């Protein structure tokens, strides 16, 4: 394996780890918000930022690898076909289970203003729609120049929109600023331009992690710090905290807790995002938990059942993926499910073993 391939493999593993970490954080926070009385809302929304930046990072590398200037039109068709097949089948199943609300726009996840579907889907679709244009623009610029220009455009756009359009709202706003999700996606594309991640001090990623968690905390409805301009300053710093945490982890090999299971879960995070709320509802309907939960036994029930539910979400995404973009060979499908089952159990046990050590 050459050096670039090794770096790509390492960064791919870190990307999956971060996605796994983010979706588990979303899972936990959504449960806390909906089934406890703890005032801890807004954290899940913050961790979703990792999906925006890692999507930008992955899509830029994919476009760079497959882009053919002479066949731009056919390339675009192939690009969007691949992305939409990735999104729509699972999303339409979710819509079917929830009654296809919001008409055709909702069905296509194009309801960009106050969507009734999970807001992340129309938000990431916005990023996908402009990603070829972003790629062509950023590709022509250096790493530093692209970072400066994208930041200036983001600043000017927000200055104008705050003056004439009022407050940002879903899904044209994210964490207090207009189109911040697209800016974070753009930062992911810029991060992908940085080909050599030189090893840096172990303290840098630790400081970046602290900075990221602080920015998430300060953009929730219950911030710790109160100072003039906080409403704009902290949300503006937030995307750079996301950028820095990814840059620092790509640049340094540090211990990542629960690494085996988070990497695996990260590969199937989309189904977990879409269907985890239904799992909570099933537990509630089956009278396994109350709203809010009122005993240690109920909390323990959620802890025991969650790994099983997450396994089913992962398996379901694997099945849908095989049936839509795979070879549709049922023998291979059963073998892949069997492999996933074994890997899931081994990764889970390995992660628990690390805790015991």
Coordinates of C-alpha atoms in Angstrom, one line a residue:
X1 CA 0.0 0.0 0.0
X2 CA 1.5 3.4 -1.0
X3 CA 1.7 6.4 1.4
X4 CA -1.4 8.2 -0.1
X5 CA -3.5 5.1 0.1
X6 CA -2.4 4.5 3.7
X7 CA -3.4 8.1 4.6
X8 CA -6.7 7.8 2.8
X9 CA -7.5 4.5 4.6
X10 CA -6.6 6.1 8.0
X11 CA -8.7 9.2 7.4
X12 CA -11.5 7.0 6.2
X13 CA -11.4 5.1 9.4
X14 CA -11.3 8.3 11.4
X15 CA -14.3 9.6 9.4
X16 CA -16.3 6.5 10.2
X17 CA -15.3 6.8 13.9
X18 CA -16.5 10.4 14.0
X19 CA -19.8 9.6 12.3
X20 CA -20.3 6.7 14.7
X21 CA -19.5 9.0 17.7
X22 CA -21.8 11.7 16.3
X23 CA -24.8 9.4 15.7
X24 CA -24.5 7.8 19.2
X25 CA -24.4 11.4 20.7
X26 CA -27.5 12.2 18.6
X27 CA -29.2 9.0 19.8
X28 CA -28.5 9.7 23.4
X29 CA -29.5 13.3 23.3
X30 CA -32.7 12.7 21.5
X31 CA -33.6 10.1 24.1
X32 CA -32.8 12.5 26.9
X33 CA -34.8 15.3 25.4
X34 CA -37.9 13.2 24.7
X35 CA -37.9 10.8 27.6
X36 CA -36.4 12.6 30.5
X37 CA -36.9 16.0 32.1
X38 CA -33.3 17.0 31.9
X39 CA -32.7 20.4 30.3
X40 CA -30.2 19.2 27.8
X41 CA -31.6 20.1 24.4
X42 CA -29.6 21.3 21.4
X43 CA -26.5 19.0 21.7
X44 CA -27.6 16.5 19.0
X45 CA -28.0 19.3 16.5
X46 CA -24.5 20.4 17.2
X47 CA -22.9 16.9 16.7
X48 CA -24.7 16.7 13.3
X49 CA -22.0 19.2 12.2
X50 CA -19.6 16.3 11.8
X51 CA -21.8 14.8 9.1
X52 CA -21.7 18.0 7.1
X53 CA -17.9 18.4 7.2
X54 CA -17.2 14.7 6.6
X55 CA -19.7 14.7 3.7
X56 CA -17.9 17.7 2.2
X57 CA -14.6 15.9 2.7
X58 CA -15.7 12.7 1.1
X59 CA -17.6 14.2 -1.8
X60 CA -14.6 16.4 -2.7
X61 CA -12.3 13.4 -2.8
X62 CA -14.9 11.4 -4.9
X63 CA -15.3 14.3 -7.3
X64 CA -11.6 14.7 -7.6
X65 CA -11.1 11.0 -8.4
X66 CA -13.9 10.7 -10.9
X67 CA -14.3 14.2 -12.4
X68 CA -14.0 14.2 -16.3
X69 CA -14.1 17.8 -17.6
X70 CA -14.9 16.7 -21.2
X71 CA -18.0 14.7 -20.1
X72 CA -19.2 17.1 -17.5
X73 CA -23.0 16.7 -18.2
X74 CA -22.8 12.9 -18.0
X75 CA -20.6 13.1 -14.9
X76 CA -23.2 15.2 -13.2
X77 CA -26.0 12.8 -14.0
X78 CA -23.9 9.9 -12.6
X79 CA -22.9 11.9 -9.5
X80 CA -26.5 12.9 -8.6
X81 CA -27.8 9.5 -9.4
X82 CA -25.4 7.9 -6.9
X83 CA -26.1 10.5 -4.2
X84 CA -29.9 10.3 -4.6
X85 CA -30.0 6.5 -4.6
X86 CA -28.0 6.7 -1.4
X87 CA -30.6 9.0 0.2
X88 CA -34.0 8.3 -1.1
X89 CA -34.9 4.6 -0.6
X90 CA -34.4 4.7 3.2
X91 CA -35.9 8.2 3.3
X92 CA -39.0 7.1 1.4
X93 CA -39.5 4.2 3.8
X94 CA -39.4 6.7 6.6
X95 CA -41.9 8.8 4.8
X96 CA -44.2 5.8 4.2
X97 CA -44.2 5.0 7.9
X98 CA -45.0 8.6 8.8
X99 CA -47.7 9.3 6.2
X100 CA -45.8 11.2 3.4
X101 CA -46.4 14.6 5.0
X102 CA -45.7 17.9 3.1
X103 CA -46.6 16.7 -0.4
X104 CA -44.2 16.3 -3.3
X105 CA -41.6 18.6 -1.8
X106 CA -41.5 16.6 1.4
X107 CA -41.4 13.3 -0.6
X108 CA -38.3 14.6 -2.4
X109 CA -36.8 16.2 0.7
X110 CA -36.8 19.6 -1.1
X111 CA -39.0 21.3 1.6
X112 CA -36.1 23.6 2.6
X113 CA -38.3 25.8 4.9
X114 CA -39.6 24.2 8.0
X115 CA -39.5 20.6 6.8
X116 CA -41.8 18.0 8.4
X117 CA -39.2 15.3 7.7
X118 CA -35.9 14.9 9.6
X119 CA -34.3 18.3 8.9
X120 CA -30.9 16.9 8.1
X121 CA -32.1 15.3 4.9
X122 CA -33.1 18.5 3.1
X123 CA -30.1 20.3 4.6
X124 CA -27.6 17.8 3.2
X125 CA -29.4 17.8 -0.1
X126 CA -28.7 21.5 -0.4
X127 CA -25.0 20.7 0.0
X128 CA -25.2 18.0 -2.6
X129 CA -26.9 20.2 -5.1
X130 CA -24.1 22.8 -5.0
X131 CA -21.2 20.4 -4.5
X132 CA -20.1 20.2 -8.2
X133 CA -20.0 24.0 -8.3
X134 CA -18.1 24.1 -5.0
X135 CA -15.7 21.5 -6.3
X136 CA -14.9 23.4 -9.6
X137 CA -14.5 26.7 -7.7
X138 CA -12.3 25.3 -4.8
X139 CA -10.2 23.1 -7.1
X140 CA -8.8 26.2 -8.8
X141 CA -7.7 27.8 -5.5
X142 CA -5.0 27.0 -3.0
X143 CA -5.9 25.7 0.4
X144 CA -5.4 29.1 2.2
X145 CA -7.1 31.1 -0.5
X146 CA -10.1 28.9 -0.7
X147 CA -10.4 29.0 3.1
X148 CA -10.3 32.9 3.1
X149 CA -12.7 33.4 0.2
X150 CA -15.3 30.9 1.5
X151 CA -15.1 32.6 5.0
X152 CA -15.6 36.1 3.5
X153 CA -18.5 35.0 1.3
X154 CA -20.1 33.4 4.4
X155 CA -19.6 36.6 6.4
X156 CA -21.0 38.9 3.7
X157 CA -24.0 36.6 3.1
X158 CA -24.9 36.6 6.8
X159 CA -24.4 40.3 7.2
X160 CA -26.8 41.0 4.3
X161 CA -29.4 38.3 5.3
X162 CA -29.5 39.4 9.0
X163 CA -30.1 43.0 7.8
X164 CA -32.9 42.1 5.4
X165 CA -34.3 38.7 6.2
X166 CA -34.3 38.6 10.0
X167 CA -33.4 35.5 12.0
X168 CA -32.2 32.2 10.4
X169 CA -34.6 29.3 10.4
X170 CA -34.6 25.7 9.2
X171 CA -33.2 24.6 6.9
X172 CA -31.6 27.8 5.7
X173 CA -30.1 28.4 9.1
X174 CA -28.0 26.2 11.4
X175 CA -26.6 26.9 14.9
X176 CA -27.6 30.6 14.7
X177 CA -26.3 31.6 11.3
X178 CA -27.7 31.5 7.7
X179 CA -26.4 28.5 5.6
X180 CA -23.9 27.5 8.2
X181 CA -24.4 23.8 7.3
X182 CA -23.3 24.6 3.7
X183 CA -20.3 26.6 5.0
X184 CA -19.3 23.6 7.2
X185 CA -19.7 21.3 4.2
X186 CA -17.5 23.7 2.2
X187 CA -14.9 23.5 4.9
X188 CA -14.9 19.8 4.5
X189 CA -14.2 20.2 0.8
X190 CA -11.3 22.6 1.6
X191 CA -10.0 20.1 4.2
X192 CA -9.9 17.5 1.4
X193 CA -7.5 19.8 -0.5
X194 CA -4.9 19.4 2.2
X195 CA -3.2 16.3 1.1
X196 CA -0.4 16.0 3.7
X197 CA -1.4 15.9 7.3
X198 CA 1.9 16.4 9.2
X199 CA 2.0 14.9 12.7
X200 CA 1.5 17.6 15.3
X201 CA 1.6 17.8 19.1
X202 CA -0.8 15.5 21.0
X203 CA -2.1 18.5 22.9
X204 CA -3.4 20.2 19.7
X205 CA -6.2 17.6 19.1
X206 CA -7.1 17.7 22.8
X207 CA -7.4 21.5 22.7
X208 CA -9.5 21.2 19.5
X209 CA -11.8 18.7 21.1
X210 CA -12.3 21.0 24.1
X211 CA -12.9 24.0 21.8
X212 CA -15.5 21.9 19.7
X213 CA -17.4 20.8 22.8
X214 CA -17.4 24.4 24.2
X215 CA -18.8 25.7 20.9
X216 CA -21.5 23.1 20.9
X217 CA -22.4 24.0 24.5
X218 CA -22.4 27.7 23.8
X219 CA -24.8 27.3 20.8
X220 CA -27.4 25.4 22.8
X221 CA -30.4 27.0 24.4
X222 CA -28.5 26.8 27.8
X223 CA -25.1 28.5 27.3
X224 CA -22.6 29.0 30.1
X225 CA -21.1 32.3 28.9
X226 CA -22.9 35.6 28.5
X227 CA -21.1 38.5 26.9
X228 CA -21.9 41.2 24.3
X229 CA -22.0 39.8 20.7
X230 CA -22.1 36.1 21.9
X231 CA -25.1 35.5 19.7
X232 CA -23.0 36.1 16.6
X233 CA -19.4 35.4 17.7
X234 CA -19.8 31.9 19.1
X235 CA -21.9 30.6 16.1
X236 CA -19.2 32.0 13.8
X237 CA -16.5 30.2 15.7
X238 CA -18.4 27.0 15.7
X239 CA -17.7 25.8 12.1
X240 CA -14.0 26.4 12.6
X241 CA -14.1 24.2 15.7
X242 CA -15.6 21.4 13.5
X243 CA -12.8 22.0 11.0
X244 CA -10.1 22.0 13.6
X245 CA -11.3 18.8 15.3
X246 CA -11.2 16.9 12.0
X247 CA -7.9 18.5 10.9
X248 CA -6.3 17.6 14.2
X249 CA -7.5 14.0 14.2
X250 CA -6.4 13.5 10.6
X251 CA -3.0 14.9 11.7
X252 CA -2.3 12.8 14.8
X253 CA -2.9 9.3 15.9
X254 CA -4.5 9.5 19.4
X255 CA -6.4 7.0 21.4
X256 CA -10.1 7.0 20.3
X257 CA -12.4 5.2 22.8
X258 CA -14.9 2.7 21.5
X259 CA -13.0 2.8 18.2
X260 CA -14.1 -0.7 16.8
X261 CA -17.8 -0.3 17.4
X262 CA -17.9 3.5 16.5
X263 CA -16.2 2.8 13.1
X264 CA -18.7 0.1 12.3
X265 CA -21.8 2.2 13.4
X266 CA -20.4 5.1 11.4
X267 CA -20.7 3.2 8.2
X268 CA -24.5 2.8 8.8
X269 CA -25.3 6.0 10.6
X270 CA -27.9 7.1 8.1
X271 CA -30.5 4.4 9.0
X272 CA -29.8 5.0 12.7
X273 CA -30.5 8.7 12.2
X274 CA -33.8 8.1 10.4
X275 CA -35.2 5.3 12.5
X276 CA -33.9 5.6 16.1
X277 CA -36.9 7.7 17.1
X278 CA -39.2 4.9 16.1
X279 CA -37.2 2.5 18.3
X280 CA -37.9 4.8 21.3
X281 CA -41.6 4.9 20.3
X282 CA -41.7 1.1 20.1
X283 CA -40.3 0.8 23.6
X284 CA -42.8 3.3 24.9
X285 CA -45.8 1.6 23.1
X286 CA -44.6 -1.8 24.5
X287 CA -44.8 -0.2 28.0
X288 CA -41.1 -0.8 28.6
X289 CA -40.5 2.8 29.4
X290 CA -42.6 5.8 30.4
X291 CA -42.4 9.4 29.3
X292 CA -40.5 10.6 31.3
X293 CA -38.7 7.4 32.5
X294 CA -39.3 7.1 36.2
X295 CA -37.1 4.2 37.3
X296 CA -33.6 2.8 37.1
X297 CA -35.1 -0.4 35.6
X298 CA -36.4 1.6 32.7
X299 CA -33.1 3.3 32.1
X300 CA -31.4 -0.1 32.3
X301 CA -33.9 -1.5 29.7
X302 CA -33.0 1.3 27.2
X303 CA -29.2 0.6 27.7
X304 CA -29.8 -3.2 27.1
X305 CA -32.1 -2.8 24.1
X306 CA -30.2 0.0 22.3
X307 CA -27.3 -2.1 21.0
X308 CA -29.9 -4.6 19.6
X309 CA -31.9 -1.9 17.9
X310 CA -28.8 -0.2 16.5
X311 CA -27.8 -3.6 15.0
X312 CA -31.2 -3.9 13.3
X313 CA -30.8 -0.3 11.9
X314 CA -27.4 -1.2 10.5
X315 CA -28.7 -4.4 9.0
X316 CA -31.6 -2.7 7.5
X317 CA -29.4 -0.1 5.8
X318 CA -27.2 -2.9 4.5
X319 CA -30.2 -4.8 3.0
X320 CA -31.6 -1.6 1.3
X321 CA -28.2 -0.7 0.0
X322 CA -27.7 -4.2 -1.5
X323 CA -31.1 -4.1 -3.1
X324 CA -30.7 -0.7 -4.6
X325 CA -27.0 -0.3 -5.6
X326 CA -25.7 -3.8 -5.0
X327 CA -25.8 -6.9 -7.1
X328 CA -29.2 -8.0 -5.7
X329 CA -27.8 -11.5 -5.1
X330 CA -29.6 -12.9 -2.1
X331 CA -26.9 -15.4 -1.4
X332 CA -24.4 -12.5 -1.1
X333 CA -26.9 -10.5 0.8
X334 CA -27.3 -13.2 3.5
X335 CA -23.5 -13.6 3.6
X336 CA -23.1 -9.9 4.1
X337 CA -25.7 -9.8 6.9
X338 CA -23.9 -12.7 8.6
X339 CA -20.6 -10.9 8.2
X340 CA -22.1 -7.7 9.7
X341 CA -23.5 -9.6 12.6
X342 CA -20.2 -11.2 13.4
X343 CA -18.3 -7.9 13.0
X344 CA -20.9 -6.0 15.1
X345 CA -20.6 -8.5 18.0
X346 CA -16.8 -8.6 17.8
X347 CA -16.5 -4.9 17.7
X348 CA -18.9 -4.4 20.6
X349 CA -17.0 -7.0 22.7
X350 CA -13.7 -5.5 21.7
X351 CA -14.8 -2.0 22.8
X352 CA -16.1 -3.3 26.1
X353 CA -12.8 -5.1 26.6
X354 CA -10.9 -1.9 26.1
X355 CA -13.0 -0.3 28.9
X356 CA -12.2 -3.1 31.3
X357 CA -8.5 -2.6 30.7

